[in-house]
mmCIF file of N, CA and C in Angstrom:
data_model
loop_
_atom_site.group_PDB
_atom_site.id
_atom_site.type_symbol
_atom_site.label_atom_id
_atom_site.label_comp_id
_atom_site.label_asym_id
_atom_site.label_seq_id
_atom_site.Cartn_x
_atom_site.Cartn_y
_atom_site.Cartn_z
ATOM 1 N N LYS U 7 0.710 -29.991 62.777
ATOM 2 C CA LYS U 7 1.057 -31.371 63.081
ATOM 3 C C LYS U 7 0.611 -32.265 61.929
ATOM 4 N N ALA U 8 1.494 -33.160 61.507
ATOM 5 C CA ALA U 8 1.196 -34.034 60.370
ATOM 6 C C ALA U 8 0.127 -35.054 60.747
ATOM 7 N N LEU U 9 -0.771 -35.323 59.804
ATOM 8 C CA LEU U 9 -1.779 -36.349 60.023
ATOM 9 C C LEU U 9 -1.134 -37.730 59.977
ATOM 10 N N ARG U 10 -1.582 -38.607 60.883
ATOM 11 C CA ARG U 10 -1.080 -39.985 60.931
ATOM 12 C C ARG U 10 -1.865 -40.839 59.939
ATOM 13 N N VAL U 11 -1.125 -41.594 59.126
ATOM 14 C CA VAL U 11 -1.747 -42.416 58.090
ATOM 15 C C VAL U 11 -1.393 -43.884 58.296
ATOM 16 N N LEU U 12 -2.414 -44.716 58.254
ATOM 17 C CA LEU U 12 -2.233 -46.170 58.259
ATOM 18 C C LEU U 12 -2.309 -46.642 56.816
ATOM 19 N N VAL U 13 -1.270 -47.329 56.361
ATOM 20 C CA VAL U 13 -1.238 -47.902 55.023
ATOM 21 C C VAL U 13 -1.501 -49.400 55.151
ATOM 22 N N VAL U 14 -2.468 -49.897 54.383
ATOM 23 C CA VAL U 14 -2.776 -51.326 54.367
ATOM 24 C C VAL U 14 -2.537 -51.816 52.942
ATOM 25 N N GLU U 15 -1.468 -52.570 52.765
ATOM 26 C CA GLU U 15 -1.048 -53.034 51.436
ATOM 27 C C GLU U 15 -0.259 -54.325 51.604
ATOM 28 N N ASP U 16 -0.666 -55.384 50.901
ATOM 29 C CA ASP U 16 -0.001 -56.673 51.084
ATOM 30 C C ASP U 16 1.264 -56.846 50.245
ATOM 31 N N ASP U 17 1.526 -55.951 49.322
ATOM 32 C CA ASP U 17 2.777 -55.987 48.564
ATOM 33 C C ASP U 17 3.752 -55.036 49.263
ATOM 34 N N VAL U 18 4.817 -55.597 49.803
ATOM 35 C CA VAL U 18 5.761 -54.821 50.618
ATOM 36 C C VAL U 18 6.315 -53.621 49.858
ATOM 37 N N LEU U 19 6.720 -53.819 48.610
ATOM 38 C CA LEU U 19 7.295 -52.705 47.848
ATOM 39 C C LEU U 19 6.276 -51.603 47.591
ATOM 40 N N ILE U 20 5.061 -51.978 47.250
ATOM 41 C CA ILE U 20 4.027 -50.966 47.017
ATOM 42 C C ILE U 20 3.706 -50.233 48.320
ATOM 43 N N GLY U 21 3.664 -50.960 49.434
ATOM 44 C CA GLY U 21 3.448 -50.328 50.735
ATOM 45 C C GLY U 21 4.520 -49.300 51.041
ATOM 46 N N MET U 22 5.774 -49.653 50.740
ATOM 47 C CA MET U 22 6.878 -48.719 50.973
ATOM 48 C C MET U 22 6.779 -47.513 50.043
ATOM 49 N N LEU U 23 6.363 -47.736 48.795
ATOM 50 C CA LEU U 23 6.184 -46.616 47.861
ATOM 51 C C LEU U 23 5.086 -45.670 48.343
ATOM 52 N N PHE U 24 3.974 -46.247 48.822
ATOM 53 C CA PHE U 24 2.911 -45.407 49.385
ATOM 54 C C PHE U 24 3.451 -44.598 50.561
ATOM 55 N N ALA U 25 4.196 -45.253 51.446
ATOM 56 C CA ALA U 25 4.742 -44.565 52.624
ATOM 57 C C ALA U 25 5.655 -43.415 52.202
ATOM 58 N N ASP U 26 6.503 -43.653 51.212
ATOM 59 C CA ASP U 26 7.389 -42.595 50.723
ATOM 60 C C ASP U 26 6.594 -41.440 50.115
ATOM 61 N N SER U 27 5.590 -41.772 49.295
ATOM 62 C CA SER U 27 4.765 -40.738 48.669
ATOM 63 C C SER U 27 4.021 -39.926 49.716
ATOM 64 N N LEU U 28 3.444 -40.612 50.700
ATOM 65 C CA LEU U 28 2.695 -39.927 51.753
ATOM 66 C C LEU U 28 3.605 -39.039 52.589
ATOM 67 N N ALA U 29 4.808 -39.513 52.893
ATOM 68 C CA ALA U 29 5.774 -38.694 53.650
ATOM 69 C C ALA U 29 6.134 -37.445 52.851
ATOM 70 N N ALA U 30 6.316 -37.598 51.537
ATOM 71 C CA ALA U 30 6.641 -36.447 50.685
ATOM 72 C C ALA U 30 5.485 -35.448 50.643
ATOM 73 N N MET U 31 4.249 -35.939 50.841
ATOM 74 C CA MET U 31 3.075 -35.062 50.869
ATOM 75 C C MET U 31 2.887 -34.414 52.238
ATOM 76 N N GLY U 32 3.724 -34.806 53.213
ATOM 77 C CA GLY U 32 3.653 -34.191 54.530
ATOM 78 C C GLY U 32 2.921 -35.002 55.584
ATOM 79 N N TYR U 33 2.614 -36.257 55.279
ATOM 80 C CA TYR U 33 1.913 -37.117 56.241
ATOM 81 C C TYR U 33 2.908 -37.948 57.036
ATOM 82 N N ASP U 34 2.468 -38.415 58.194
ATOM 83 C CA ASP U 34 3.264 -39.275 59.059
ATOM 84 C C ASP U 34 2.669 -40.683 58.975
ATOM 85 N N VAL U 35 3.374 -41.606 58.327
ATOM 86 C CA VAL U 35 2.881 -42.977 58.210
ATOM 87 C C VAL U 35 3.156 -43.688 59.531
ATOM 88 N N CYS U 36 2.065 -44.040 60.237
ATOM 89 C CA CYS U 36 2.211 -44.649 61.559
ATOM 90 C C CYS U 36 2.378 -46.165 61.481
ATOM 91 N N ALA U 37 1.952 -46.787 60.376
ATOM 92 C CA ALA U 37 2.117 -48.230 60.214
ATOM 93 C C ALA U 37 1.840 -48.619 58.774
ATOM 94 N N ILE U 38 2.486 -49.696 58.343
ATOM 95 C CA ILE U 38 2.195 -50.341 57.062
ATOM 96 C C ILE U 38 1.852 -51.780 57.407
ATOM 97 N N GLU U 39 0.629 -52.186 57.115
ATOM 98 C CA GLU U 39 0.178 -53.533 57.464
ATOM 99 C C GLU U 39 -0.260 -54.287 56.218
ATOM 100 N N ALA U 40 -0.091 -55.624 56.249
ATOM 101 C CA ALA U 40 -0.344 -56.436 55.060
ATOM 102 C C ALA U 40 -1.570 -57.331 55.166
ATOM 103 N N THR U 41 -2.152 -57.453 56.359
ATOM 104 C CA THR U 41 -3.300 -58.343 56.517
ATOM 105 C C THR U 41 -4.472 -57.599 57.144
ATOM 106 N N GLU U 42 -5.649 -58.173 56.989
ATOM 107 C CA GLU U 42 -6.858 -57.588 57.575
ATOM 108 C C GLU U 42 -6.720 -57.478 59.090
ATOM 109 N N ALA U 43 -6.295 -58.571 59.733
ATOM 110 C CA ALA U 43 -6.178 -58.581 61.199
ATOM 111 C C ALA U 43 -5.138 -57.571 61.682
ATOM 112 N N ASP U 44 -3.996 -57.496 61.000
ATOM 113 C CA ASP U 44 -2.952 -56.548 61.405
ATOM 114 C C ASP U 44 -3.404 -55.106 61.201
ATOM 115 N N ALA U 45 -4.193 -54.862 60.154
ATOM 116 C CA ALA U 45 -4.711 -53.509 59.914
ATOM 117 C C ALA U 45 -5.635 -53.080 61.048
ATOM 118 N N VAL U 46 -6.525 -53.978 61.469
ATOM 119 C CA VAL U 46 -7.454 -53.658 62.559
ATOM 120 C C VAL U 46 -6.675 -53.389 63.849
ATOM 121 N N ALA U 47 -5.682 -54.226 64.129
ATOM 122 C CA ALA U 47 -4.866 -54.036 65.340
ATOM 123 C C ALA U 47 -4.077 -52.730 65.275
ATOM 124 N N ALA U 48 -3.515 -52.416 64.114
ATOM 125 C CA ALA U 48 -2.728 -51.186 63.963
ATOM 126 C C ALA U 48 -3.605 -49.947 64.122
ATOM 127 N N ALA U 49 -4.828 -50.008 63.624
ATOM 128 C CA ALA U 49 -5.730 -48.856 63.773
ATOM 129 C C ALA U 49 -6.009 -48.588 65.244
ATOM 130 N N ALA U 50 -6.194 -49.637 66.019
ATOM 131 C CA ALA U 50 -6.425 -49.467 67.461
ATOM 132 C C ALA U 50 -5.168 -48.943 68.159
ATOM 133 N N ARG U 51 -4.009 -49.380 67.695
ATOM 134 C CA ARG U 51 -2.735 -49.014 68.324
ATOM 135 C C ARG U 51 -2.299 -47.590 67.970
ATOM 136 N N CYS U 52 -2.387 -47.213 66.682
ATOM 137 C CA CYS U 52 -1.802 -45.920 66.292
ATOM 138 C C CYS U 52 -2.832 -44.823 66.034
ATOM 139 N N ASN U 53 -4.121 -45.137 66.158
ATOM 140 C CA ASN U 53 -5.172 -44.124 66.061
ATOM 141 C C ASN U 53 -4.951 -43.187 64.863
ATOM 142 N N PRO U 54 -5.011 -43.733 63.629
ATOM 143 C CA PRO U 54 -4.702 -42.913 62.455
ATOM 144 C C PRO U 54 -5.764 -41.846 62.180
ATOM 145 N N ASP U 55 -5.325 -40.797 61.494
ATOM 146 C CA ASP U 55 -6.229 -39.740 61.044
ATOM 147 C C ASP U 55 -6.767 -40.044 59.647
ATOM 148 N N LEU U 56 -6.131 -41.002 58.969
ATOM 149 C CA LEU U 56 -6.442 -41.330 57.589
ATOM 150 C C LEU U 56 -5.939 -42.741 57.305
ATOM 151 N N MET U 57 -6.630 -43.449 56.394
ATOM 152 C CA MET U 57 -6.169 -44.771 55.985
ATOM 153 C C MET U 57 -6.106 -44.843 54.465
ATOM 154 N N VAL U 58 -5.036 -45.443 53.951
ATOM 155 C CA VAL U 58 -4.904 -45.748 52.528
ATOM 156 C C VAL U 58 -4.853 -47.267 52.455
ATOM 157 N N VAL U 59 -5.867 -47.864 51.802
ATOM 158 C CA VAL U 59 -6.103 -49.295 51.943
ATOM 159 C C VAL U 59 -6.238 -49.994 50.592
ATOM 160 N N ASP U 60 -5.428 -51.027 50.393
ATOM 161 C CA ASP U 60 -5.599 -51.917 49.244
ATOM 162 C C ASP U 60 -6.858 -52.737 49.510
ATOM 163 N N ALA U 61 -7.777 -52.743 48.574
ATOM 164 C CA ALA U 61 -9.059 -53.421 48.788
ATOM 165 C C ALA U 61 -8.915 -54.928 48.897
ATOM 166 N N ARG U 62 -7.979 -55.492 48.144
ATOM 167 C CA ARG U 62 -7.811 -56.939 48.138
ATOM 168 C C ARG U 62 -6.456 -57.299 48.751
ATOM 169 N N LEU U 63 -6.501 -58.094 49.794
ATOM 170 C CA LEU U 63 -5.285 -58.539 50.475
ATOM 171 C C LEU U 63 -5.163 -60.052 50.328
ATOM 172 N N ARG U 64 -3.944 -60.568 50.394
ATOM 173 C CA ARG U 64 -3.776 -62.020 50.341
ATOM 174 C C ARG U 64 -4.409 -62.687 51.550
ATOM 175 N N ASP U 65 -4.306 -62.034 52.701
ATOM 176 C CA ASP U 65 -4.862 -62.581 53.942
ATOM 177 C C ASP U 65 -5.955 -61.645 54.442
ATOM 178 N N GLY U 66 -7.165 -61.888 53.984
ATOM 179 C CA GLY U 66 -8.289 -61.049 54.385
ATOM 180 C C GLY U 66 -8.649 -60.049 53.309
ATOM 181 N N SER U 67 -9.400 -59.037 53.722
ATOM 182 C CA SER U 67 -9.904 -58.024 52.798
ATOM 183 C C SER U 67 -9.686 -56.637 53.386
ATOM 184 N N GLY U 68 -9.190 -55.730 52.554
ATOM 185 C CA GLY U 68 -9.047 -54.351 52.994
ATOM 186 C C GLY U 68 -10.396 -53.707 53.265
ATOM 187 N N VAL U 69 -11.394 -54.072 52.463
ATOM 188 C CA VAL U 69 -12.741 -53.543 52.664
ATOM 189 C C VAL U 69 -13.282 -53.992 54.018
ATOM 190 N N ALA U 70 -13.128 -55.277 54.333
ATOM 191 C CA ALA U 70 -13.596 -55.796 55.628
ATOM 192 C C ALA U 70 -12.828 -55.158 56.779
ATOM 193 N N ALA U 71 -11.528 -54.935 56.598
ATOM 194 C CA ALA U 71 -10.730 -54.290 57.645
ATOM 195 C C ALA U 71 -11.266 -52.894 57.925
ATOM 196 N N VAL U 72 -11.534 -52.123 56.874
ATOM 197 C CA VAL U 72 -12.061 -50.766 57.053
ATOM 198 C C VAL U 72 -13.418 -50.813 57.749
ATOM 199 N N GLN U 73 -14.275 -51.720 57.328
ATOM 200 C CA GLN U 73 -15.596 -51.822 57.950
ATOM 201 C C GLN U 73 -15.471 -52.131 59.441
ATOM 202 N N GLU U 74 -14.547 -53.012 59.799
ATOM 203 C CA GLU U 74 -14.330 -53.341 61.217
ATOM 204 C C GLU U 74 -13.774 -52.137 61.973
ATOM 205 N N ILE U 75 -12.784 -51.467 61.397
ATOM 206 C CA ILE U 75 -12.161 -50.306 62.048
ATOM 207 C C ILE U 75 -13.187 -49.189 62.269
ATOM 208 N N LEU U 76 -14.067 -48.972 61.288
ATOM 209 C CA LEU U 76 -15.030 -47.880 61.382
ATOM 210 C C LEU U 76 -16.118 -48.129 62.421
ATOM 211 N N ARG U 77 -16.209 -49.348 62.938
ATOM 212 C CA ARG U 77 -17.187 -49.622 64.003
ATOM 213 C C ARG U 77 -16.876 -48.823 65.264
ATOM 214 N N THR U 78 -15.604 -48.448 65.454
ATOM 215 C CA THR U 78 -15.213 -47.704 66.654
ATOM 216 C C THR U 78 -15.228 -46.193 66.428
ATOM 217 N N GLY U 79 -15.464 -45.763 65.187
ATOM 218 C CA GLY U 79 -15.505 -44.333 64.891
ATOM 219 C C GLY U 79 -15.012 -44.062 63.488
ATOM 220 N N TRP U 80 -15.405 -42.921 62.951
ATOM 221 C CA TRP U 80 -15.085 -42.583 61.570
ATOM 222 C C TRP U 80 -13.625 -42.208 61.402
ATOM 223 N N ILE U 81 -12.994 -42.771 60.384
ATOM 224 C CA ILE U 81 -11.645 -42.394 59.963
ATOM 225 C C ILE U 81 -11.695 -42.232 58.447
ATOM 226 N N PRO U 82 -11.321 -41.071 57.918
ATOM 227 C CA PRO U 82 -11.295 -40.914 56.467
ATOM 228 C C PRO U 82 -10.407 -41.995 55.842
ATOM 229 N N HIS U 83 -10.810 -42.487 54.680
ATOM 230 C CA HIS U 83 -10.048 -43.559 54.048
ATOM 231 C C HIS U 83 -10.175 -43.493 52.534
ATOM 232 N N VAL U 84 -9.134 -44.027 51.889
ATOM 233 C CA VAL U 84 -9.072 -44.112 50.441
ATOM 234 C C VAL U 84 -8.702 -45.546 50.107
ATOM 235 N N PHE U 85 -9.465 -46.144 49.201
ATOM 236 C CA PHE U 85 -9.124 -47.485 48.726
ATOM 237 C C PHE U 85 -8.270 -47.375 47.473
ATOM 238 N N VAL U 86 -7.327 -48.291 47.321
ATOM 239 C CA VAL U 86 -6.566 -48.420 46.085
ATOM 240 C C VAL U 86 -6.822 -49.833 45.567
ATOM 241 N N SER U 87 -7.086 -49.922 44.268
ATOM 242 C CA SER U 87 -7.441 -51.231 43.725
ATOM 243 C C SER U 87 -7.376 -51.221 42.216
ATOM 244 N N GLY U 88 -7.175 -52.393 41.659
ATOM 245 C CA GLY U 88 -7.289 -52.567 40.224
ATOM 246 C C GLY U 88 -8.712 -52.934 39.829
ATOM 247 N N GLU U 89 -9.565 -53.165 40.822
ATOM 248 C CA GLU U 89 -10.940 -53.612 40.582
ATOM 249 C C GLU U 89 -11.932 -52.622 41.202
ATOM 250 N N THR U 90 -12.012 -51.456 40.641
ATOM 251 C CA THR U 90 -12.838 -50.411 41.238
ATOM 252 C C THR U 90 -14.325 -50.751 41.214
ATOM 253 N N SER U 91 -14.793 -51.443 40.175
ATOM 254 C CA SER U 91 -16.231 -51.732 40.075
ATOM 255 C C SER U 91 -16.699 -52.651 41.207
ATOM 256 N N ARG U 92 -15.854 -53.562 41.624
ATOM 257 C CA ARG U 92 -16.210 -54.466 42.724
ATOM 258 C C ARG U 92 -16.391 -53.693 44.036
ATOM 259 N N ILE U 93 -15.500 -52.742 44.286
ATOM 260 C CA ILE U 93 -15.606 -51.934 45.508
ATOM 261 C C ILE U 93 -16.838 -51.035 45.429
ATOM 262 N N ARG U 94 -17.070 -50.423 44.274
ATOM 263 C CA ARG U 94 -18.238 -49.549 44.121
ATOM 264 C C ARG U 94 -19.541 -50.313 44.350
ATOM 265 N N ALA U 95 -19.562 -51.594 43.963
ATOM 266 C CA ALA U 95 -20.761 -52.405 44.186
ATOM 267 C C ALA U 95 -20.982 -52.622 45.688
ATOM 268 N N LEU U 96 -19.889 -52.820 46.438
ATOM 269 C CA LEU U 96 -19.983 -53.036 47.891
ATOM 270 C C LEU U 96 -20.207 -51.735 48.646
ATOM 271 N N LEU U 97 -19.486 -50.693 48.244
ATOM 272 C CA LEU U 97 -19.508 -49.404 48.942
ATOM 273 C C LEU U 97 -19.668 -48.284 47.918
ATOM 274 N N PRO U 98 -20.904 -47.968 47.539
ATOM 275 C CA PRO U 98 -21.127 -46.996 46.458
ATOM 276 C C PRO U 98 -20.468 -45.635 46.658
ATOM 277 N N GLY U 99 -20.311 -45.164 47.876
ATOM 278 C CA GLY U 99 -19.729 -43.845 48.113
ATOM 279 C C GLY U 99 -18.231 -43.855 48.362
ATOM 280 N N ALA U 100 -17.587 -44.999 48.197
ATOM 281 C CA ALA U 100 -16.160 -45.119 48.512
ATOM 282 C C ALA U 100 -15.310 -44.238 47.609
ATOM 283 N N ILE U 101 -14.223 -43.734 48.167
ATOM 284 C CA ILE U 101 -13.232 -42.981 47.397
ATOM 285 C C ILE U 101 -12.152 -43.992 47.004
ATOM 286 N N ILE U 102 -11.966 -44.140 45.697
ATOM 287 C CA ILE U 102 -11.089 -45.190 45.184
ATOM 288 C C ILE U 102 -10.104 -44.593 44.190
ATOM 289 N N VAL U 103 -8.858 -45.033 44.286
ATOM 290 C CA VAL U 103 -7.839 -44.690 43.304
ATOM 291 C C VAL U 103 -7.453 -45.990 42.620
ATOM 292 N N GLU U 104 -7.472 -45.973 41.299
ATOM 293 C CA GLU U 104 -7.156 -47.184 40.549
ATOM 294 C C GLU U 104 -5.649 -47.395 40.455
ATOM 295 N N LYS U 105 -5.230 -48.649 40.642
ATOM 296 C CA LYS U 105 -3.824 -49.007 40.452
ATOM 297 C C LYS U 105 -3.550 -49.119 38.962
ATOM 298 N N PRO U 106 -2.361 -48.769 38.504
ATOM 299 C CA PRO U 106 -1.253 -48.205 39.274
ATOM 300 C C PRO U 106 -1.552 -46.760 39.691
ATOM 301 N N VAL U 107 -1.142 -46.433 40.891
ATOM 302 C CA VAL U 107 -1.493 -45.158 41.517
ATOM 303 C C VAL U 107 -0.452 -44.095 41.190
ATOM 304 N N ARG U 108 -0.941 -42.944 40.768
ATOM 305 C CA ARG U 108 -0.070 -41.767 40.585
ATOM 306 C C ARG U 108 -0.261 -40.865 41.783
ATOM 307 N N ASP U 109 0.823 -40.254 42.229
ATOM 308 C CA ASP U 109 0.781 -39.411 43.428
ATOM 309 C C ASP U 109 -0.296 -38.337 43.364
ATOM 310 N N ARG U 110 -0.439 -37.682 42.217
ATOM 311 C CA ARG U 110 -1.412 -36.586 42.147
ATOM 312 C C ARG U 110 -2.837 -37.099 42.324
ATOM 313 N N TYR U 111 -3.134 -38.313 41.818
ATOM 314 C CA TYR U 111 -4.479 -38.881 41.999
ATOM 315 C C TYR U 111 -4.693 -39.326 43.437
ATOM 316 N N LEU U 112 -3.643 -39.874 44.040
ATOM 317 C CA LEU U 112 -3.730 -40.257 45.449
ATOM 318 C C LEU U 112 -3.949 -39.018 46.309
ATOM 319 N N ASN U 113 -3.216 -37.957 46.042
ATOM 320 C CA ASN U 113 -3.343 -36.724 46.807
ATOM 321 C C ASN U 113 -4.756 -36.139 46.673
ATOM 322 N N ARG U 114 -5.299 -36.139 45.452
ATOM 323 C CA ARG U 114 -6.667 -35.641 45.246
ATOM 324 C C ARG U 114 -7.679 -36.479 46.014
ATOM 325 N N ALA U 115 -7.506 -37.788 45.964
ATOM 326 C CA ALA U 115 -8.429 -38.687 46.662
ATOM 327 C C ALA U 115 -8.358 -38.468 48.173
ATOM 328 N N ILE U 116 -7.160 -38.277 48.687
ATOM 329 C CA ILE U 116 -6.993 -38.008 50.122
ATOM 330 C C ILE U 116 -7.699 -36.712 50.491
ATOM 331 N N GLN U 117 -7.530 -35.676 49.675
ATOM 332 C CA GLN U 117 -8.192 -34.400 49.961
ATOM 333 C C GLN U 117 -9.706 -34.568 49.964
ATOM 334 N N ARG U 118 -10.237 -35.340 49.011
ATOM 335 C CA ARG U 118 -11.686 -35.598 48.972
ATOM 336 C C ARG U 118 -12.140 -36.321 50.230
ATOM 337 N N ALA U 119 -11.369 -37.323 50.673
ATOM 338 C CA ALA U 119 -11.732 -38.082 51.866
ATOM 339 C C ALA U 119 -11.713 -37.185 53.102
ATOM 340 N N LEU U 120 -10.706 -36.336 53.226
ATOM 341 C CA LEU U 120 -10.609 -35.441 54.376
ATOM 342 C C LEU U 120 -11.717 -34.390 54.348
ATOM 343 N N GLU U 121 -12.022 -33.842 53.168
ATOM 344 C CA GLU U 121 -13.089 -32.844 53.060
ATOM 345 C C GLU U 121 -14.442 -33.467 53.361
ATOM 346 N N ALA U 122 -14.664 -34.685 52.897
ATOM 347 C CA ALA U 122 -15.943 -35.362 53.149
ATOM 348 C C ALA U 122 -16.141 -35.611 54.651
ATOM 349 N N SER U 123 -15.052 -35.892 55.348
ATOM 350 C CA SER U 123 -15.187 -36.179 56.782
ATOM 351 C C SER U 123 -15.428 -34.909 57.586
ATOM 352 N N THR U 124 -14.951 -33.765 57.109
ATOM 353 C CA THR U 124 -15.176 -32.522 57.854
ATOM 354 C C THR U 124 -16.540 -31.916 57.538
ATOM 355 N N SER U 125 -17.103 -32.260 56.379
ATOM 356 C CA SER U 125 -18.405 -31.689 55.997
ATOM 357 C C SER U 125 -19.569 -32.525 56.513
ATOM 358 N N SER U 126 -19.285 -33.725 57.038
ATOM 359 C CA SER U 126 -20.399 -34.559 57.517
ATOM 360 C C SER U 126 -20.656 -34.406 59.000
#
């Protein structure tokens, strides 16, 4: 059974590209959300197995959305951002892929996130 993935990205085209890439990797994208509030609501609604999250959103923060979502339980996640040092300062152990994202780097980061969640 394919893992359900929540994509949080405020650029519609990039969100669609992530969804296409994830589908090609064998994942089931359960939602693409553009705001912090919508991401939190979608996580409660679709119960994802994994999240791919843009750290900076026009309306809210991807980092804050993940922190809120994780209050209800652990979900493996990967941040995508052009500002990796800012995320590392906030969350030293975060798995981050730098934009622009290449599929092979995204796939590696996802595997690291999934392996980290099964080993903890």
